[in-house]
Amino acid sequence: MPAQILAFLNFKGGVAKTTDTVNIGAVMALHPQIGGKRVLIVDLDPQCNSTLWLVGREVYRWVQERDQTVHEIFRRSLKKLKPDMASIIHPVDKSELSGGRLDLLPGSFSCLKLEEDPKMLDDNALGHLVLTKALETIKNQYDYILLDCPPSWSILTRNALRAAHHVLIPYTPDYLALEGILWMRQLHEEFSQRVGIGNIARLTGVIVNRVRNAANHQYVNAHQQAITELGQVIEQLHQKHGYRLHVFQPHIAETSAVAEAVNYQEHLLNKDMNHPVTRQFTALTQDIMMHLRILNPRMIEAA
Ligand SMILES: Nc1ncnc2c1ncn2[C@@H]1O[C@H](COP(=O)(O)OP(=O)(O)OP(=O)(O)O)[C@@H](O)[C@H]1O
Ligand SMILES: [Mg+2]
């Protein structure tokens, strides 16, 4: 059974795309009960946040110098050469207990320059199939491939939309991020009209992050309001366009443990299995995996 490919995408910056990709990937691969999956995280963001988080600065620099990164895939494709995927995929973690493993295809700052290359121009359909073709050669080696996307409409996000089966939209409940979901829908529709609806990932669901629960927090009301408005927007989209975005459960609380885990270059599962936010990510991952199985019944056999 080939991997399910999930793009964590929102054109709004700072909505926890990287945080969700890394922690959900870690749960899928390494959790003693629900893990055991073979997971590849592809860092499509030239900021390289998931790369820096998962392998640290030293390895990050080492792979940049040798271009053992996602940029190599595009560079070789421009020369009509196939990438050697085995040489650029970096093992991150594995679990003897569950048998799962977490690998990384590192990101690259050089990917920013792809936008300037005429061969990658928007009207060149081959330019946005580079990732699809590269993942084709390894998708039987993984159960899930997670794409950590940049917060922009770029050649990299178009590649992600072509390569993925599902878009999961990380969202932080605030007024500005709500607009981000509407931009997503619009750009998704325009792109699918150009390339064909069957040739692009479906907008599957929303992950709600950084929810403030503290009773005395001054922004809690605005926060709750934004969650209510998210529900209203989803309902409007359903009525107008006929599809319903699933809101994955539970919502992830805002907590300093998340930032601490990044600073220690650990995912939450390694840092503290019993922390409430680690438990939330575990339950969230279960909900995602279950929802994908409902959408793709054949996955039941693979699970
Ligand atoms: N649940 C949380 N609690 C507290 N802080 C969080 C939580 N989730 C994410 N953050 C913090 O929010 C910031 C943005 O998160 P992250 O980098 O994952 O967002 P992003 O969408 O990937 O950003 P970008 O658009 O720049 O790629 C980071 O500092 C991260 O540590
Ligand atoms: Mg990010």
Short mmCIF file of N, CA, C and O and ligand atoms in Angstrom, two decimals, residues 17-18 45 49 148, ligand 2:
data_model
loop_
_atom_site.label_atom_id
_atom_site.label_comp_id
_atom_site.label_asym_id
_atom_site.label_seq_id
_atom_site.Cartn_x
_atom_site.Cartn_y
_atom_site.Cartn_z
N LYS A 17 2.14 25.12 11.30
CA LYS A 17 2.31 24.09 10.26
C LYS A 17 3.45 23.15 10.65
O LYS A 17 3.33 21.94 10.62
N THR A 18 4.60 23.76 10.98
CA THR A 18 5.78 22.94 11.30
C THR A 18 5.57 22.16 12.59
O THR A 18 5.89 20.97 12.67
N ASP A 45 9.77 24.02 3.11
CA ASP A 45 9.86 25.45 3.43
C ASP A 45 11.32 25.90 3.40
O ASP A 45 12.15 25.34 4.13
N ASN A 49 12.55 25.10 8.90
CA ASN A 49 12.30 24.96 10.33
C ASN A 49 12.19 23.51 10.79
O ASN A 49 12.72 23.14 11.83
N ASP A 148 5.76 19.60 5.01
CA ASP A 148 5.72 20.86 5.77
C ASP A 148 5.90 22.00 4.76
O ASP A 148 6.98 22.18 4.20
MG MG B 2 6.80 26.35 9.31
#
